Amino acid sequence: IETHLCARCHNRRTVPDPGSSHGLEPHSPESALLIGDAGWFPPNSQIDEGEIRGTHGSDANEALCATCHVASYEVTDAETGEFLVTSTGHLFQAIPCVDAQGVPVAGDCEISTAARSFEGCTGAGCHGDATAAFSALTSGISAVETAANDLIAQLETVDPNLEEAGGAIDPADPTFTVAEGAFFNYNLAVHGGDVVPAATHNPFLVEALLLASQTAVENEYAVAPVLAPAQRDARIRDLMQRAGSH
């Protein structure tokens, strides 16, 4: 992965750094997410670094970031079929917003097959069509959001001040805690205030880390999450199996 230009920058503070005031938040973890190395791996969890590789980080995707973020395709008029423009991926958006004619435009919009182009997902043959790509994305978003919300509810019980001074989550305290590791994984899931990157780059790993963090927090602080232990363990095994099949 070191040979890819994007990965040289998008591979920083991918794991907790107790020596930094910002060490409980990832900086640019996208490349490490793809290959399954990002996050805090709770002791005695079922998963190890590099074990759950993202679908987009598999050997089948040699170009990695460029396959999705710099996809080139032609846009034609829906009614006449006449050529309009060749999109070269200069926006660096995997699923860019589009105008009424389907031409990629800068800005933000809803996540739907009507508002965005999924050519970066389908052009290389990764997903059969836009509907399939949209379904995979929304499924990942839902799973990551649910697990992240359950984990942060636990952590707010353990330390209502979260990263503020004092309590089990305190970046200024050199003692690294289970709560801090779990908090890093929560921040990995919602990096930049949006779960879409986590749900895109490696939803299998992120959800598994969140579930394993829930178990670690329950064991350390006796604060139970929504899912029972057996449900969490079964889900992690399922995620590992699904990731291994890609």
mmCIF file of C-alpha atoms in Angstrom:
data_model
loop_
_atom_site.group_PDB
_atom_site.id
_atom_site.type_symbol
_atom_site.label_atom_id
_atom_site.label_comp_id
_atom_site.label_asym_id
_atom_site.label_seq_id
_atom_site.Cartn_x
_atom_site.Cartn_y
_atom_site.Cartn_z
ATOM 1 C CA ILE A 1 0.000 0.000 0.000
ATOM 2 C CA GLU A 2 3.031 2.266 0.445
ATOM 3 C CA THR A 3 3.373 2.477 -3.348
ATOM 4 C CA HIS A 4 0.047 4.278 -3.735
ATOM 5 C CA LEU A 5 0.244 8.069 -3.702
ATOM 6 C CA CYS A 6 -3.013 8.593 -1.810
ATOM 7 C CA ALA A 7 -1.961 6.172 0.920
ATOM 8 C CA ARG A 8 1.138 8.197 1.744
ATOM 9 C CA CYS A 9 -1.040 10.840 3.412
ATOM 10 C CA HIS A 10 -4.262 8.961 4.138
ATOM 11 C CA ASN A 11 -2.525 6.605 6.535
ATOM 12 C CA ARG A 12 -1.826 8.713 9.630
ATOM 13 C CA ARG A 13 -2.781 8.281 13.281
ATOM 14 C CA THR A 14 -4.664 5.149 12.439
ATOM 15 C CA VAL A 15 -4.321 3.777 15.982
ATOM 16 C CA PRO A 16 -4.543 5.504 19.385
ATOM 17 C CA ASP A 17 -1.568 7.658 20.383
ATOM 18 C CA PRO A 18 -1.568 8.185 24.172
ATOM 19 C CA GLY A 19 1.313 10.639 23.787
ATOM 20 C CA SER A 20 -0.713 13.120 21.742
ATOM 21 C CA SER A 21 -3.460 15.490 22.851
ATOM 22 C CA HIS A 22 -5.341 14.396 19.727
ATOM 23 C CA GLY A 23 -4.392 10.761 20.159
ATOM 24 C CA LEU A 24 -7.909 9.486 20.750
ATOM 25 C CA GLU A 25 -9.039 10.558 17.284
ATOM 26 C CA PRO A 26 -7.788 9.242 13.931
ATOM 27 C CA HIS A 27 -6.230 11.739 11.535
ATOM 28 C CA SER A 28 -6.440 10.132 8.092
ATOM 29 C CA PRO A 29 -7.105 6.412 8.474
ATOM 30 C CA GLU A 30 -8.607 5.540 5.101
ATOM 31 C CA SER A 31 -5.758 3.427 3.671
ATOM 32 C CA ALA A 32 -5.242 1.519 6.915
ATOM 33 C CA LEU A 33 -8.971 0.843 7.022
ATOM 34 C CA LEU A 34 -8.813 -0.736 3.581
ATOM 35 C CA ILE A 35 -6.188 -3.270 4.630
ATOM 36 C CA GLY A 36 -7.631 -3.848 8.105
ATOM 37 C CA ASP A 37 -4.913 -2.206 10.220
ATOM 38 C CA ALA A 38 -6.793 0.810 11.623
ATOM 39 C CA GLY A 39 -8.299 1.037 15.082
ATOM 40 C CA TRP A 40 -7.814 -0.271 18.608
ATOM 41 C CA PHE A 41 -8.000 -4.047 18.777
ATOM 42 C CA PRO A 42 -9.290 -4.959 22.260
ATOM 43 C CA PRO A 43 -7.264 -7.636 24.081
ATOM 44 C CA ASN A 44 -8.776 -11.108 23.821
ATOM 45 C CA SER A 45 -11.078 -10.076 20.999
ATOM 46 C CA GLN A 46 -11.747 -12.432 18.097
ATOM 47 C CA ILE A 47 -10.007 -10.195 15.564
ATOM 48 C CA ASP A 48 -6.413 -9.277 14.792
ATOM 49 C CA GLU A 49 -4.856 -6.513 12.720
ATOM 50 C CA GLY A 50 -5.088 -7.185 9.003
ATOM 51 C CA GLU A 51 -7.573 -10.014 9.472
ATOM 52 C CA ILE A 52 -10.634 -8.149 8.217
ATOM 53 C CA ARG A 53 -9.646 -6.511 4.969
ATOM 54 C CA GLY A 54 -12.122 -4.207 3.244
ATOM 55 C CA THR A 55 -13.706 -5.355 -0.005
ATOM 56 C CA HIS A 56 -12.262 -2.268 -1.686
ATOM 57 C CA GLY A 57 -8.832 -3.180 -0.302
ATOM 58 C CA SER A 58 -8.748 -6.713 -1.678
ATOM 59 C CA ASP A 59 -6.225 -8.019 -4.197
ATOM 60 C CA ALA A 60 -8.889 -7.626 -6.884
ATOM 61 C CA ASN A 61 -8.585 -3.831 -6.572
ATOM 62 C CA GLU A 62 -4.940 -3.148 -7.427
ATOM 63 C CA ALA A 63 -5.494 0.587 -7.969
ATOM 64 C CA LEU A 64 -7.095 0.950 -4.497
ATOM 65 C CA CYS A 65 -8.181 4.589 -4.010
ATOM 66 C CA ALA A 66 -7.961 5.569 -7.678
ATOM 67 C CA THR A 67 -10.454 2.911 -8.787
ATOM 68 C CA CYS A 68 -13.286 4.663 -6.955
ATOM 69 C CA HIS A 69 -12.064 8.237 -6.521
ATOM 70 C CA VAL A 70 -10.665 8.887 -10.010
ATOM 71 C CA ALA A 71 -13.153 7.000 -12.147
ATOM 72 C CA SER A 72 -13.361 8.140 -15.764
ATOM 73 C CA TYR A 73 -16.580 7.779 -17.745
ATOM 74 C CA GLU A 74 -18.671 9.515 -20.390
ATOM 75 C CA VAL A 75 -21.939 11.303 -19.653
ATOM 76 C CA THR A 76 -24.563 11.341 -22.401
ATOM 77 C CA ASP A 77 -27.915 13.084 -22.689
ATOM 78 C CA ALA A 78 -30.635 10.815 -21.300
ATOM 79 C CA GLU A 79 -33.097 11.752 -24.066
ATOM 80 C CA THR A 80 -30.922 12.072 -27.156
ATOM 81 C CA GLY A 81 -27.948 9.911 -26.224
ATOM 82 C CA GLU A 82 -25.625 12.686 -27.383
ATOM 83 C CA PHE A 83 -22.219 13.026 -25.738
ATOM 84 C CA LEU A 84 -22.080 15.708 -23.028
ATOM 85 C CA VAL A 85 -18.791 15.408 -21.191
ATOM 86 C CA THR A 86 -16.101 12.984 -20.065
ATOM 87 C CA SER A 87 -15.814 12.915 -16.295
ATOM 88 C CA THR A 88 -12.207 12.297 -15.287
ATOM 89 C CA GLY A 89 -12.766 12.141 -11.548
ATOM 90 C CA HIS A 90 -11.195 15.540 -10.889
ATOM 91 C CA LEU A 91 -13.519 16.031 -7.899
ATOM 92 C CA PHE A 92 -11.927 12.974 -6.230
ATOM 93 C CA GLN A 93 -15.379 11.892 -5.034
ATOM 94 C CA ALA A 94 -16.230 8.202 -5.243
ATOM 95 C CA ILE A 95 -19.951 8.971 -5.550
ATOM 96 C CA PRO A 96 -20.118 12.643 -6.639
ATOM 97 C CA CYS A 97 -23.298 14.665 -6.738
ATOM 98 C CA VAL A 98 -24.630 15.195 -10.268
ATOM 99 C CA ASP A 99 -26.747 17.816 -11.996
ATOM 100 C CA ALA A 100 -29.989 17.123 -13.864
ATOM 101 C CA GLN A 101 -28.041 15.761 -16.841
ATOM 102 C CA GLY A 102 -25.866 13.463 -14.744
ATOM 103 C CA VAL A 103 -22.726 15.595 -14.898
ATOM 104 C CA PRO A 104 -20.670 15.484 -11.645
ATOM 105 C CA VAL A 105 -20.748 18.735 -9.653
ATOM 106 C CA ALA A 106 -19.042 19.938 -6.495
ATOM 107 C CA GLY A 107 -21.010 20.129 -3.250
ATOM 108 C CA ASP A 108 -23.056 17.875 -1.024
ATOM 109 C CA CYS A 109 -26.365 16.144 -1.654
ATOM 110 C CA GLU A 110 -28.437 13.214 -0.453
ATOM 111 C CA ILE A 111 -27.139 9.710 -0.886
ATOM 112 C CA SER A 112 -29.331 8.236 -3.604
ATOM 113 C CA THR A 113 -28.951 6.844 -7.096
ATOM 114 C CA ALA A 114 -30.775 9.897 -8.448
ATOM 115 C CA ALA A 115 -28.640 12.540 -6.736
ATOM 116 C CA ARG A 116 -25.220 10.895 -7.151
ATOM 117 C CA SER A 117 -23.215 8.977 -9.712
ATOM 118 C CA PHE A 118 -22.181 5.447 -8.774
ATOM 119 C CA GLU A 119 -20.015 4.981 -11.890
ATOM 120 C CA GLY A 120 -16.943 4.708 -9.682
ATOM 121 C CA CYS A 121 -18.570 1.693 -8.029
ATOM 122 C CA THR A 122 -19.782 -0.028 -11.178
ATOM 123 C CA GLY A 123 -17.328 0.977 -13.907
ATOM 124 C CA ALA A 124 -14.576 -1.372 -12.727
ATOM 125 C CA GLY A 125 -17.009 -4.248 -12.338
ATOM 126 C CA CYS A 126 -17.034 -4.181 -8.529
ATOM 127 C CA HIS A 127 -20.805 -3.773 -8.233
ATOM 128 C CA GLY A 128 -23.323 -4.977 -10.786
ATOM 129 C CA ASP A 129 -25.204 -1.707 -10.993
ATOM 130 C CA ALA A 130 -25.904 1.516 -9.113
ATOM 131 C CA THR A 131 -28.727 -0.073 -7.128
ATOM 132 C CA ALA A 132 -26.436 -2.814 -5.837
ATOM 133 C CA ALA A 133 -23.736 -0.305 -4.890
ATOM 134 C CA PHE A 134 -26.280 1.921 -3.156
ATOM 135 C CA SER A 135 -27.686 -1.038 -1.247
ATOM 136 C CA ALA A 136 -24.221 -2.118 -0.047
ATOM 137 C CA LEU A 137 -23.404 1.425 1.075
ATOM 138 C CA THR A 138 -26.648 2.033 2.954
ATOM 139 C CA SER A 139 -26.405 -1.368 4.620
ATOM 140 C CA GLY A 140 -22.902 -0.525 5.833
ATOM 141 C CA ILE A 141 -23.988 2.910 7.044
ATOM 142 C CA SER A 142 -26.870 1.460 9.039
ATOM 143 C CA ALA A 143 -24.716 -1.221 10.690
ATOM 144 C CA VAL A 144 -21.915 1.176 11.626
ATOM 145 C CA GLU A 145 -24.330 3.823 12.935
ATOM 146 C CA THR A 146 -26.139 1.319 15.154
ATOM 147 C CA ALA A 147 -22.954 -0.119 16.654
ATOM 148 C CA ALA A 148 -21.408 3.340 17.119
ATOM 149 C CA ASN A 149 -24.502 4.698 18.866
ATOM 150 C CA ASP A 150 -24.592 1.710 21.217
ATOM 151 C CA LEU A 151 -20.897 2.123 22.081
ATOM 152 C CA ILE A 152 -21.033 5.864 22.754
ATOM 153 C CA ALA A 153 -24.034 5.314 25.035
ATOM 154 C CA GLN A 154 -21.886 2.921 27.080
ATOM 155 C CA LEU A 155 -18.967 5.351 27.174
ATOM 156 C CA GLU A 156 -21.168 8.246 28.268
ATOM 157 C CA THR A 157 -22.191 6.109 31.231
ATOM 158 C CA VAL A 158 -18.577 5.259 32.040
ATOM 159 C CA ASP A 159 -17.369 8.862 31.642
ATOM 160 C CA PRO A 160 -20.093 11.479 31.080
ATOM 161 C CA ASN A 161 -17.412 14.089 30.253
ATOM 162 C CA LEU A 162 -15.915 11.852 27.545
ATOM 163 C CA GLU A 163 -12.578 13.403 26.449
ATOM 164 C CA GLU A 164 -12.726 16.296 28.929
ATOM 165 C CA ALA A 165 -10.206 16.223 31.776
ATOM 166 C CA GLY A 166 -10.764 13.605 34.445
ATOM 167 C CA GLY A 167 -12.511 10.275 34.253
ATOM 168 C CA ALA A 168 -11.702 7.139 32.300
ATOM 169 C CA ILE A 169 -11.277 9.069 29.025
ATOM 170 C CA ASP A 170 -8.599 11.726 29.476
ATOM 171 C CA PRO A 171 -6.024 12.367 26.712
ATOM 172 C CA ALA A 172 -3.852 14.281 29.190
ATOM 173 C CA ASP A 173 -3.521 11.263 31.477
ATOM 174 C CA PRO A 174 -0.624 9.017 30.322
ATOM 175 C CA THR A 175 -2.444 5.890 31.516
ATOM 176 C CA PHE A 176 -4.199 4.353 28.506
ATOM 177 C CA THR A 177 -7.588 2.865 29.400
ATOM 178 C CA VAL A 178 -10.075 0.485 27.829
ATOM 179 C CA ALA A 179 -12.530 3.377 27.587
ATOM 180 C CA GLU A 180 -9.987 5.399 25.606
ATOM 181 C CA GLY A 181 -9.381 2.565 23.186
ATOM 182 C CA ALA A 182 -13.120 2.158 22.691
ATOM 183 C CA PHE A 183 -13.491 5.919 22.260
ATOM 184 C CA PHE A 184 -10.870 5.857 19.513
ATOM 185 C CA ASN A 185 -12.875 3.190 17.697
ATOM 186 C CA TYR A 186 -16.009 5.287 18.036
ATOM 187 C CA ASN A 187 -14.147 8.251 16.522
ATOM 188 C CA LEU A 188 -12.865 5.988 13.753
ATOM 189 C CA ALA A 189 -16.464 5.101 12.912
ATOM 190 C CA VAL A 190 -17.632 8.738 12.806
ATOM 191 C CA HIS A 191 -14.417 10.289 11.478
ATOM 192 C CA GLY A 192 -15.123 13.803 10.235
ATOM 193 C CA GLY A 193 -18.643 13.638 11.671
ATOM 194 C CA ASP A 194 -19.777 11.163 9.028
ATOM 195 C CA VAL A 195 -20.014 7.353 9.103
ATOM 196 C CA VAL A 196 -19.950 7.093 5.288
ATOM 197 C CA PRO A 197 -16.120 6.833 5.003
ATOM 198 C CA ALA A 198 -16.031 3.997 7.555
ATOM 199 C CA ALA A 199 -19.001 2.278 5.901
ATOM 200 C CA THR A 200 -17.285 2.595 2.514
ATOM 201 C CA HIS A 201 -13.650 1.772 3.228
ATOM 202 C CA ASN A 202 -14.210 -1.180 5.567
ATOM 203 C CA PRO A 203 -17.630 -1.597 7.202
ATOM 204 C CA PHE A 204 -16.752 -5.160 8.270
ATOM 205 C CA LEU A 205 -13.748 -4.076 10.338
ATOM 206 C CA VAL A 206 -15.339 -0.955 11.813
ATOM 207 C CA GLU A 207 -18.473 -2.736 12.971
ATOM 208 C CA ALA A 208 -16.409 -5.618 14.404
ATOM 209 C CA LEU A 209 -14.168 -3.189 16.313
ATOM 210 C CA LEU A 210 -17.208 -1.376 17.704
ATOM 211 C CA LEU A 211 -18.779 -4.640 18.871
ATOM 212 C CA ALA A 212 -15.494 -5.867 20.372
ATOM 213 C CA SER A 213 -15.148 -2.510 22.125
ATOM 214 C CA GLN A 214 -18.613 -2.916 23.607
ATOM 215 C CA THR A 215 -17.520 -6.239 25.088
ATOM 216 C CA ALA A 216 -14.279 -4.746 26.440
ATOM 217 C CA VAL A 217 -16.134 -1.844 28.066
ATOM 218 C CA GLU A 218 -18.701 -4.190 29.597
ATOM 219 C CA ASN A 219 -15.962 -6.410 31.021
ATOM 220 C CA GLU A 220 -13.938 -3.485 32.388
ATOM 221 C CA TYR A 221 -16.685 -1.207 33.723
ATOM 222 C CA ALA A 222 -19.759 -3.472 34.036
ATOM 223 C CA VAL A 223 -21.790 -1.283 31.664
ATOM 224 C CA ALA A 224 -23.760 -3.513 29.295
ATOM 225 C CA PRO A 225 -24.588 -2.473 25.710
ATOM 226 C CA VAL A 226 -27.796 -3.221 23.834
ATOM 227 C CA LEU A 227 -26.714 -6.510 22.252
ATOM 228 C CA ALA A 228 -26.116 -9.546 24.449
ATOM 229 C CA PRO A 229 -22.605 -11.117 24.392
ATOM 230 C CA ALA A 230 -23.706 -14.074 22.278
ATOM 231 C CA GLN A 231 -25.239 -11.745 19.692
ATOM 232 C CA ARG A 232 -22.081 -9.655 19.522
ATOM 233 C CA ASP A 233 -19.832 -12.696 19.161
ATOM 234 C CA ALA A 234 -22.032 -14.188 16.449
ATOM 235 C CA ARG A 235 -22.090 -10.922 14.542
ATOM 236 C CA ILE A 236 -18.287 -10.556 14.685
ATOM 237 C CA ARG A 237 -17.864 -14.105 13.370
ATOM 238 C CA ASP A 238 -20.290 -13.317 10.565
ATOM 239 C CA LEU A 239 -18.379 -10.141 9.674
ATOM 240 C CA MET A 240 -15.091 -12.050 9.613
ATOM 241 C CA GLN A 241 -16.588 -14.681 7.347
ATOM 242 C CA ARG A 242 -18.106 -12.110 5.003
ATOM 243 C CA ALA A 243 -14.849 -10.178 4.791
ATOM 244 C CA GLY A 244 -12.950 -13.380 4.065
ATOM 245 C CA SER A 245 -15.236 -14.203 1.149
ATOM 246 C CA HIS A 246 -14.251 -11.082 -0.800
#
